[in-house]
Amino acid sequence: MIIKPKVRGFVCVTAHPEGCAAHVQEWIEHVQRHGKIPGGPRKVLVIGASTGYGLATRITAAFGSDAATLGIFYERPSEEGRPATPGWYNTIAFTTAARAAGLYAGNINGDAFSDEIKRQAIETIRRDLGPVDLVVYSLASPRRVHPRTSAVHRSVLKPIGNPYTNKTVDTDKGVVSTVTIEPASPQEIADTIAVMGGEDWEMWMHALADAKLLAPGAQSVAYSYIGPEVTWAVYRNGTIGMAKNDLERAAKNIDSLLKLNGGGRAFISVNKALVTQASSAIPVVPLYISILYKIMKAAGTHEGCIEQIRRLFATQMYAGHTPAFDESGRVRIDDWEMRPEIQEAVRAIWPRVTTENLAAETDIAGYRGEFLKLFGFGLTGVDYEADTEPHRPMM
Ligand code: NAI
């Protein structure tokens, strides 16, 4: 089958197996080029391991410090004549490379919110790994079936209190327009907290603690975003921001749990805004990212997921470092994004961007290129005209 990108709004409904493998290989090579991270993790559970920040974390742990990894993710498998979602191919590529390097790599595809997947993970850790010293929580999901109540919660990306109007870009069509988003209802706020907040992370950590599968001194980290004021109404002060506040609440509880477990810790790392499947669904944010990329590339400080997480490991978590927490106890690996001169430059460009000057004023081309790469398209060295088998077994 010849697989071409089919973009529908903010998703691409196809993915290219060799392209995804080439993308994963680029990330592996980035970590290898920068050398080993002394004192890095040995046995790592990554929840949300197949794309974006979670995949970058898995690759950094494996190739930066020879860690054994168990990855949990929720991807649509391939079928005869139908490609899988990209995380499926990413995981196959990662697992092939890790095992070739002599590293343990285990995979569980299923709903991380469920008791069943937690049970499978615990069984696998007990059987294959023994207690883990790092648990990374990197889920981005639109829905959660609550394991106790069976209620279905759907997350929304909406402001709270008042409607919010701002510029946005249709990244596919290259059209800048004004969008108005109506405020969330109390139920929508509660649902978003149920999906993207910290309850499930706490459930994972308690399940691991009860099973005695947290190594003494084990750490846990979850990822969050703060960003600039221009996005606050829809992000930091919106429904997703409330969920992230709840994640911070959970971090404090989990931190207490881990402190009693041989002096470990749990914390939130605030990461940079990047093109991922999750972020492309948020109104306004893709326009901000397009401007940000232009400015950070010009400043020589642009990073992708893999650069971010390698820096997190090498300068905050391991290699003899301890996290430099901000006033709220968070690690700020978004520090380069939030530098005053970078944000000042974004603020200068924001009001003048139009459909006509989008290509000149922003890095929309870079955004689009990164977006397609998430699905395995546009990688050098991949023959996109060649016939390829979409149906690939998980390893
Ligand atoms: P992503 O969409 O690339 O990855 C999400 C991962 O979660 C995938 O591995 C997916 O398979 C998995 N997943 C989703 N639902 C699942 C379920 N029910 N069961 C098991 N696995 C499931 O997202 P991204 O952007 O890497 O986000 C990860 C975290 O990083 C999120 O907490 C997000 O808020 C945070 N973050 C993202 C930023 C960005 O700009 N992309 C910036 C800062 C933080």
Short mmCIF file of C-alpha atoms and ligand atoms in Angstrom, two decimals:
data_model
loop_
_atom_site.label_atom_id
_atom_site.label_comp_id
_atom_site.label_asym_id
_atom_site.label_seq_id
_atom_site.Cartn_x
_atom_site.Cartn_y
_atom_site.Cartn_z
CA MET A 1 0.00 0.00 0.00
CA ILE A 2 1.24 3.51 -0.76
CA ILE A 3 0.45 5.62 2.29
CA LYS A 4 -0.06 9.37 1.92
CA PRO A 5 -1.06 11.89 4.58
CA LYS A 6 -4.80 12.50 4.86
CA VAL A 7 -5.27 15.55 7.06
CA ARG A 8 -8.73 16.15 8.49
CA GLY A 9 -8.73 19.34 10.55
CA PHE A 10 -6.22 18.85 13.35
CA VAL A 11 -5.65 15.14 12.81
CA CYS A 12 -4.05 13.08 10.13
CA VAL A 13 -5.97 9.84 9.68
CA THR A 14 -3.08 7.92 8.14
CA ALA A 15 0.40 7.12 9.44
CA HIS A 16 3.51 5.78 7.73
CA PRO A 17 5.33 2.87 9.40
CA GLU A 18 8.79 3.55 7.97
CA GLY A 19 8.32 7.29 8.50
CA CYS A 20 7.38 6.81 12.16
CA ALA A 21 10.40 4.53 12.56
CA ALA A 22 12.66 7.21 11.03
CA HIS A 23 11.19 9.79 13.43
CA VAL A 24 11.87 7.55 16.44
CA GLN A 25 15.38 6.93 15.12
CA GLU A 26 16.04 10.70 14.96
CA TRP A 27 15.09 10.96 18.63
CA ILE A 28 17.23 7.97 19.60
CA GLU A 29 20.19 9.47 17.76
CA HIS A 30 19.72 12.80 19.53
CA VAL A 31 20.04 11.05 22.89
CA GLN A 32 22.96 8.92 21.75
CA ARG A 33 24.82 11.97 20.38
CA HIS A 34 24.62 13.67 23.75
CA GLY A 35 26.05 10.71 25.64
CA LYS A 36 24.94 8.80 28.71
CA ILE A 37 23.25 10.49 31.65
CA PRO A 38 25.11 9.39 34.79
CA GLY A 39 22.93 8.10 37.61
CA GLY A 40 19.90 7.89 35.31
CA PRO A 41 16.87 5.67 35.95
CA ARG A 42 17.16 1.88 35.68
CA LYS A 43 13.58 0.62 35.59
CA VAL A 44 10.94 2.94 34.24
CA LEU A 45 7.19 2.84 33.81
CA VAL A 46 5.92 5.37 31.24
CA ILE A 47 2.15 5.90 31.13
CA GLY A 48 1.42 7.53 27.75
CA ALA A 49 4.61 6.19 26.14
CA SER A 50 3.88 6.08 22.43
CA THR A 51 3.95 9.69 21.20
CA GLY A 52 5.00 13.20 22.25
CA TYR A 53 6.55 13.82 25.64
CA GLY A 54 5.99 10.27 26.91
CA LEU A 55 7.78 8.70 23.95
CA ALA A 56 10.62 11.20 24.35
CA THR A 57 10.88 10.20 28.02
CA ARG A 58 10.97 6.53 27.18
CA ILE A 59 13.70 7.07 24.59
CA THR A 60 15.74 9.25 26.96
CA ALA A 61 15.52 6.66 29.75
CA ALA A 62 16.44 3.76 27.49
CA PHE A 63 19.15 5.28 25.34
CA GLY A 64 20.40 7.87 27.85
CA SER A 65 20.79 5.51 30.77
CA ASP A 66 20.19 1.96 29.56
CA ALA A 67 16.89 1.72 31.43
CA ALA A 68 14.45 -1.12 31.11
CA THR A 69 11.09 0.41 30.17
CA LEU A 70 7.47 -0.63 30.31
CA GLY A 71 5.26 1.54 28.10
CA ILE A 72 1.49 1.98 28.45
CA PHE A 73 -0.41 3.59 25.58
CA TYR A 74 -3.74 3.53 23.77
CA GLU A 75 -3.30 3.24 20.02
CA ARG A 76 -5.41 1.83 17.22
CA PRO A 77 -3.62 -1.25 15.89
CA SER A 78 -3.01 -1.71 12.19
CA GLU A 79 -5.27 -3.94 10.15
CA GLU A 80 -5.03 -5.53 6.72
CA GLY A 81 -4.95 -2.56 4.35
CA ARG A 82 -5.36 0.06 7.10
CA PRO A 83 -2.58 1.91 8.89
CA ALA A 84 -2.41 2.07 12.67
CA THR A 85 -2.23 5.31 14.62
CA PRO A 86 1.37 6.59 14.77
CA GLY A 87 2.05 5.56 18.37
CA TRP A 88 1.64 1.94 17.30
CA TYR A 89 4.45 2.23 14.75
CA ASN A 90 6.53 4.41 17.05
CA THR A 91 6.37 1.74 19.72
CA ILE A 92 7.35 -1.03 17.32
CA ALA A 93 10.33 1.04 16.17
CA PHE A 94 11.37 1.91 19.72
CA THR A 95 11.03 -1.68 20.90
CA THR A 96 13.06 -3.03 17.98
CA ALA A 97 15.87 -0.56 18.67
CA ALA A 98 15.82 -1.06 22.45
CA ARG A 99 15.92 -4.83 22.20
CA ALA A 100 18.71 -4.64 19.60
CA ALA A 101 20.63 -2.63 22.19
CA GLY A 102 20.02 -5.36 24.77
CA LEU A 103 17.43 -3.39 26.73
CA TYR A 104 14.16 -4.67 28.13
CA ALA A 105 11.12 -3.03 26.48
CA GLY A 106 7.61 -4.18 27.41
CA ASN A 107 4.39 -2.78 25.96
CA ILE A 108 0.76 -2.68 27.02
CA ASN A 109 -1.80 -1.22 24.63
CA GLY A 110 -5.02 -0.39 26.45
CA ASP A 111 -6.89 2.10 28.59
CA ALA A 112 -4.55 3.32 31.33
CA PHE A 113 -7.55 4.62 33.29
CA SER A 114 -8.89 1.10 33.77
CA ASP A 115 -8.20 -1.28 36.66
CA GLU A 116 -7.48 -4.03 34.13
CA ILE A 117 -4.53 -2.25 32.50
CA LYS A 118 -3.12 -1.33 35.92
CA ARG A 119 -3.39 -4.98 36.88
CA GLN A 120 -1.60 -6.07 33.70
CA ALA A 121 1.13 -3.48 34.26
CA ILE A 122 1.68 -4.64 37.84
CA GLU A 123 1.81 -8.26 36.76
CA THR A 124 4.34 -7.40 34.03
CA ILE A 125 6.51 -5.33 36.36
CA ARG A 126 6.49 -8.10 38.98
CA ARG A 127 7.33 -10.76 36.42
CA ASP A 128 9.83 -8.96 34.18
CA LEU A 129 11.31 -5.98 35.99
CA GLY A 130 11.00 -5.81 39.74
CA PRO A 131 10.38 -2.48 41.51
CA VAL A 132 10.56 0.60 39.28
CA ASP A 133 12.60 3.70 40.19
CA LEU A 134 10.80 6.13 37.88
CA VAL A 135 7.12 6.48 36.95
CA VAL A 136 6.27 9.02 34.26
CA TYR A 137 2.68 10.10 33.79
CA SER A 138 2.23 11.60 30.31
CA LEU A 139 -1.35 10.91 29.29
CA ALA A 140 -3.28 13.26 27.04
CA SER A 141 -6.75 11.90 26.52
CA PRO A 142 -10.13 13.26 25.45
CA ARG A 143 -12.10 10.87 27.68
CA ARG A 144 -11.98 8.67 30.74
CA VAL A 145 -14.28 5.93 31.88
CA HIS A 146 -14.07 6.17 35.65
CA PRO A 147 -13.05 2.79 37.09
CA ARG A 148 -15.21 3.15 40.23
CA THR A 149 -18.39 4.80 38.91
CA SER A 150 -18.23 3.76 35.20
CA ALA A 151 -19.15 7.38 34.38
CA VAL A 152 -17.76 8.62 31.06
CA HIS A 153 -15.97 11.94 31.43
CA ARG A 154 -15.05 14.02 28.37
CA SER A 155 -12.46 16.75 28.56
CA VAL A 156 -13.10 20.09 26.88
CA LEU A 157 -10.79 22.98 26.04
CA LYS A 158 -12.85 25.97 27.07
CA PRO A 159 -12.53 29.17 29.07
CA ILE A 160 -14.20 29.55 32.44
CA GLY A 161 -16.64 32.30 33.35
CA ASN A 162 -16.73 34.36 30.14
CA PRO A 163 -16.60 33.70 26.42
CA TYR A 164 -13.10 34.13 25.03
CA THR A 165 -12.31 35.66 21.66
CA ASN A 166 -8.89 35.60 20.07
CA LYS A 167 -6.99 34.84 16.91
CA THR A 168 -6.49 31.30 15.80
CA VAL A 169 -5.08 29.60 12.74
CA ASP A 170 -6.36 26.72 10.68
CA THR A 171 -2.95 25.13 10.28
CA ASP A 172 -4.09 22.98 7.39
CA LYS A 173 -5.60 25.79 5.30
CA GLY A 174 -3.30 28.56 6.55
CA VAL A 175 -6.21 30.83 7.40
CA VAL A 176 -6.05 33.17 10.38
CA SER A 177 -9.43 33.98 11.87
CA THR A 178 -11.07 35.07 15.07
CA VAL A 179 -12.57 32.41 17.25
CA THR A 180 -14.98 32.81 20.13
CA ILE A 181 -15.21 29.98 22.61
CA GLU A 182 -18.15 29.84 24.98
CA PRO A 183 -17.33 29.19 28.63
CA ALA A 184 -17.49 25.69 30.08
CA SER A 185 -20.37 24.57 32.27
CA PRO A 186 -19.59 23.41 35.82
CA GLN A 187 -20.08 19.82 34.61
CA GLU A 188 -17.56 20.30 31.79
CA ILE A 189 -15.02 21.70 34.24
CA ALA A 190 -15.50 18.72 36.55
CA ASP A 191 -15.27 16.30 33.61
CA THR A 192 -12.04 17.82 32.34
CA ILE A 193 -10.52 17.55 35.82
CA ALA A 194 -11.65 13.91 35.96
CA VAL A 195 -9.86 13.17 32.67
CA MET A 196 -6.72 15.32 32.78
CA GLY A 197 -6.36 15.89 36.53
CA GLY A 198 -4.36 13.86 39.00
CA GLU A 199 -6.75 11.20 40.33
CA ASP A 200 -5.63 8.53 37.90
CA TRP A 201 -1.93 9.27 38.54
CA GLU A 202 -2.62 8.78 42.26
CA MET A 203 -4.43 5.51 41.52
CA TRP A 204 -1.40 4.25 39.60
CA MET A 205 1.01 5.21 42.37
CA HIS A 206 -1.11 3.65 45.11
CA ALA A 207 -1.51 0.46 43.07
CA LEU A 208 2.27 0.26 42.62
CA ALA A 209 2.92 1.05 46.29
CA ASP A 210 0.40 -1.56 47.45
CA ALA A 211 2.07 -4.13 45.20
CA LYS A 212 5.48 -3.12 46.66
CA LEU A 213 6.74 -2.33 43.19
CA LEU A 214 8.22 1.11 43.90
CA ALA A 215 11.97 0.91 44.48
CA PRO A 216 13.27 2.83 47.52
CA GLY A 217 13.83 6.45 46.45
CA ALA A 218 11.60 6.08 43.37
CA GLN A 219 10.60 9.30 41.61
CA SER A 220 7.50 10.20 39.65
CA VAL A 221 6.88 13.07 37.27
CA ALA A 222 3.87 14.35 35.32
CA TYR A 223 3.88 17.06 32.68
CA SER A 224 2.09 20.38 32.62
CA TYR A 225 1.99 23.63 30.72
CA ILE A 226 1.61 27.27 31.74
CA GLY A 227 2.51 29.42 28.74
CA PRO A 228 1.99 33.11 28.02
CA GLU A 229 -0.94 35.33 28.93
CA VAL A 230 -2.31 35.30 25.37
CA THR A 231 -3.33 31.64 25.87
CA TRP A 232 -4.32 31.79 29.54
CA ALA A 233 -8.08 32.16 29.00
CA VAL A 234 -8.16 28.89 27.07
CA TYR A 235 -5.28 27.14 28.83
CA ARG A 236 -4.04 28.12 32.27
CA ASN A 237 -7.31 29.68 33.48
CA GLY A 238 -9.50 27.40 31.38
CA THR A 239 -10.77 23.88 31.92
CA ILE A 240 -7.40 22.26 31.13
CA GLY A 241 -5.67 24.63 33.57
CA MET A 242 -8.05 23.49 36.33
CA ALA A 243 -7.13 19.90 35.52
CA LYS A 244 -3.43 20.81 35.67
CA ASN A 245 -4.01 22.43 39.10
CA ASP A 246 -5.48 19.12 40.18
CA LEU A 247 -2.39 17.36 38.80
CA GLU A 248 -0.30 19.63 41.06
CA ARG A 249 -2.49 18.68 44.01
CA ALA A 250 -1.89 15.02 43.19
CA ALA A 251 1.86 15.64 42.87
CA LYS A 252 1.97 16.81 46.49
CA ASN A 253 0.12 13.70 47.72
CA ILE A 254 2.29 11.38 45.66
CA ASP A 255 5.37 13.23 46.86
CA SER A 256 4.41 12.44 50.47
CA LEU A 257 3.90 8.80 49.53
CA LEU A 258 7.29 8.58 47.83
CA LYS A 259 9.12 10.48 50.60
CA LEU A 260 8.08 7.69 52.96
CA ASN A 261 9.33 5.18 50.42
CA GLY A 262 13.05 5.67 50.93
CA GLY A 263 13.16 9.41 50.28
CA GLY A 264 11.76 9.56 46.77
CA ARG A 265 9.85 12.47 45.24
CA ALA A 266 7.04 13.37 42.86
CA PHE A 267 6.74 16.62 40.98
CA ILE A 268 5.35 18.40 37.95
CA SER A 269 7.61 19.42 35.11
CA VAL A 270 6.26 22.38 33.17
CA ASN A 271 7.29 21.76 29.57
CA LYS A 272 7.50 23.85 26.44
CA ALA A 273 4.60 24.27 23.99
CA LEU A 274 5.24 21.87 21.11
CA VAL A 275 3.44 20.38 18.18
CA THR A 276 1.93 17.09 19.34
CA GLN A 277 -1.38 15.40 18.64
CA ALA A 278 -2.66 16.77 21.95
CA SER A 279 -1.61 20.41 21.47
CA SER A 280 -2.84 20.66 17.88
CA ALA A 281 -6.41 20.23 19.18
CA ILE A 282 -6.30 23.34 21.38
CA PRO A 283 -7.71 26.54 19.84
CA VAL A 284 -5.30 29.54 19.66
CA VAL A 285 -2.29 27.46 20.79
CA PRO A 286 -1.14 26.39 17.27
CA LEU A 287 -0.87 30.06 16.23
CA TYR A 288 1.16 30.78 19.35
CA ILE A 289 3.39 27.75 18.63
CA SER A 290 3.93 28.91 15.02
CA ILE A 291 5.13 32.31 16.25
CA LEU A 292 7.14 30.81 19.10
CA TYR A 293 8.99 28.42 16.78
CA LYS A 294 10.03 31.29 14.53
CA ILE A 295 11.43 33.31 17.41
CA MET A 296 13.10 30.45 19.25
CA LYS A 297 14.68 29.10 16.07
CA ALA A 298 16.08 32.57 15.33
CA ALA A 299 17.39 32.78 18.90
CA GLY A 300 18.96 29.32 18.61
CA THR A 301 16.98 28.03 21.61
CA HIS A 302 14.30 25.97 19.85
CA GLU A 303 13.79 22.46 21.25
CA GLY A 304 11.47 19.56 20.46
CA CYS A 305 10.16 16.88 22.86
CA ILE A 306 13.37 14.90 22.87
CA GLU A 307 15.59 17.93 23.58
CA GLN A 308 13.23 18.99 26.37
CA ILE A 309 13.21 15.65 28.13
CA ARG A 310 16.90 14.97 27.72
CA ARG A 311 17.53 18.37 29.31
CA LEU A 312 15.08 17.52 32.11
CA PHE A 313 16.96 14.32 32.89
CA ALA A 314 20.47 15.71 32.47
CA THR A 315 20.06 19.02 34.29
CA GLN A 316 17.26 18.45 36.83
CA MET A 317 16.67 14.82 37.70
CA TYR A 318 19.93 12.93 37.26
CA ALA A 319 23.66 13.44 36.57
CA GLY A 320 24.13 14.61 40.17
CA HIS A 321 21.42 17.29 39.96
CA THR A 322 18.35 17.77 42.08
CA PRO A 323 15.34 19.64 40.71
CA ALA A 324 15.44 23.44 40.90
CA PHE A 325 11.81 23.96 41.90
CA ASP A 326 9.92 27.21 41.32
CA GLU A 327 7.89 28.87 44.09
CA SER A 328 5.13 26.29 43.57
CA GLY A 329 7.40 23.27 43.61
CA ARG A 330 7.45 22.71 39.84
CA VAL A 331 10.41 22.13 37.55
CA ARG A 332 10.46 24.73 34.74
CA ILE A 333 11.86 23.17 31.61
CA ASP A 334 9.75 25.80 29.80
CA ASP A 335 12.35 28.32 31.01
CA TRP A 336 13.71 29.10 27.54
CA GLU A 337 10.20 29.57 26.13
CA MET A 338 9.27 31.93 28.93
CA ARG A 339 12.39 34.14 28.68
CA PRO A 340 11.22 37.79 28.64
CA GLU A 341 12.84 38.59 25.29
CA ILE A 342 11.16 35.58 23.64
CA GLN A 343 7.74 36.46 25.03
CA GLU A 344 8.23 40.12 24.16
CA ALA A 345 8.87 39.13 20.54
CA VAL A 346 5.73 36.91 20.50
CA ARG A 347 3.66 39.80 21.86
CA ALA A 348 4.98 42.07 19.12
CA ILE A 349 4.06 39.68 16.32
CA TRP A 350 0.70 38.45 17.66
CA PRO A 351 -1.51 41.48 16.82
CA ARG A 352 -0.20 41.86 13.29
CA VAL A 353 -0.51 38.25 12.02
CA THR A 354 -2.99 37.82 9.19
CA THR A 355 -3.70 35.10 6.65
CA GLU A 356 -1.70 37.13 4.11
CA ASN A 357 1.48 37.49 6.19
CA LEU A 358 1.25 34.16 8.06
CA ALA A 359 4.17 32.61 6.18
CA ALA A 360 6.42 35.62 6.77
CA GLU A 361 5.50 36.43 10.37
CA THR A 362 5.32 32.89 11.76
CA ASP A 363 6.95 29.51 11.26
CA ILE A 364 3.76 27.96 9.92
CA ALA A 365 5.88 25.90 7.53
CA GLY A 366 7.82 24.49 10.50
CA TYR A 367 4.56 23.81 12.32
CA ARG A 368 3.14 21.91 9.37
CA GLY A 369 6.35 19.96 8.87
CA GLU A 370 6.39 18.94 12.55
CA PHE A 371 2.72 18.03 12.45
CA LEU A 372 3.19 15.71 9.47
CA LYS A 373 6.27 14.18 11.12
CA LEU A 374 4.06 13.09 14.03
CA PHE A 375 2.40 10.77 11.54
CA GLY A 376 5.63 9.67 9.87
CA PHE A 377 5.51 11.97 6.83
CA GLY A 378 8.28 14.21 5.52
CA LEU A 379 11.21 12.26 6.98
CA THR A 380 14.39 12.26 4.94
CA GLY A 381 15.47 8.88 3.63
CA VAL A 382 11.93 7.45 3.49
CA ASP A 383 10.58 6.52 0.06
CA TYR A 384 6.96 7.63 0.21
CA GLU A 385 6.25 6.33 -3.28
CA ALA A 386 7.22 2.79 -2.30
CA ASP A 387 4.72 0.12 -1.44
CA THR A 388 4.66 -0.57 2.28
CA GLU A 389 2.83 -3.05 4.51
CA PRO A 390 0.59 -1.14 6.94
CA HIS A 391 -0.23 -4.20 9.06
CA ARG A 392 2.53 -4.62 11.62
CA PRO A 393 2.35 -6.76 14.74
CA MET A 394 3.04 -5.21 18.15
CA MET A 395 6.12 -6.57 19.89
P1 NAI B 1 0.37 13.03 22.95
O1 NAI B 1 -1.01 13.08 22.41
O2 NAI B 1 1.50 13.07 22.00
O3 NAI B 1 0.56 11.69 23.84
C1 NAI B 1 -0.43 11.15 24.64
C2 NAI B 1 -0.08 9.73 25.07
O4 NAI B 1 -1.12 9.25 25.93
C3 NAI B 1 0.02 8.71 23.92
O5 NAI B 1 1.03 7.78 24.22
C4 NAI B 1 -1.35 8.00 23.98
O6 NAI B 1 -1.35 6.69 23.45
C5 NAI B 1 -1.56 7.98 25.47
N1 NAI B 1 -2.96 7.81 25.88
C6 NAI B 1 -4.02 8.63 25.63
N2 NAI B 1 -5.13 8.12 26.20
C7 NAI B 1 -4.77 6.97 26.83
C8 NAI B 1 -5.45 6.01 27.61
N3 NAI B 1 -6.76 6.11 27.90
N4 NAI B 1 -4.75 4.93 28.06
C9 NAI B 1 -3.43 4.79 27.80
N5 NAI B 1 -2.73 5.70 27.09
C10 NAI B 1 -3.39 6.77 26.62
O7 NAI B 1 0.43 14.19 24.02
P2 NAI B 1 1.60 15.10 24.63
O8 NAI B 1 1.47 16.46 24.06
O9 NAI B 1 2.90 14.41 24.63
O10 NAI B 1 1.06 15.24 26.13
C11 NAI B 1 1.56 14.49 27.22
C12 NAI B 1 1.52 15.35 28.47
O11 NAI B 1 2.38 16.48 28.29
C13 NAI B 1 0.12 15.92 28.76
O12 NAI B 1 -0.09 15.93 30.15
C14 NAI B 1 0.22 17.34 28.24
O13 NAI B 1 -0.67 18.22 28.87
C15 NAI B 1 1.67 17.66 28.61
N6 NAI B 1 2.26 18.81 27.91
C16 NAI B 1 2.17 18.95 26.54
C17 NAI B 1 2.67 20.08 25.93
C18 NAI B 1 2.57 20.28 24.46
O14 NAI B 1 2.76 21.41 24.00
N7 NAI B 1 2.33 19.25 23.68
C19 NAI B 1 3.35 21.15 26.70
C20 NAI B 1 3.49 20.84 28.11
C21 NAI B 1 2.93 19.72 28.68
#
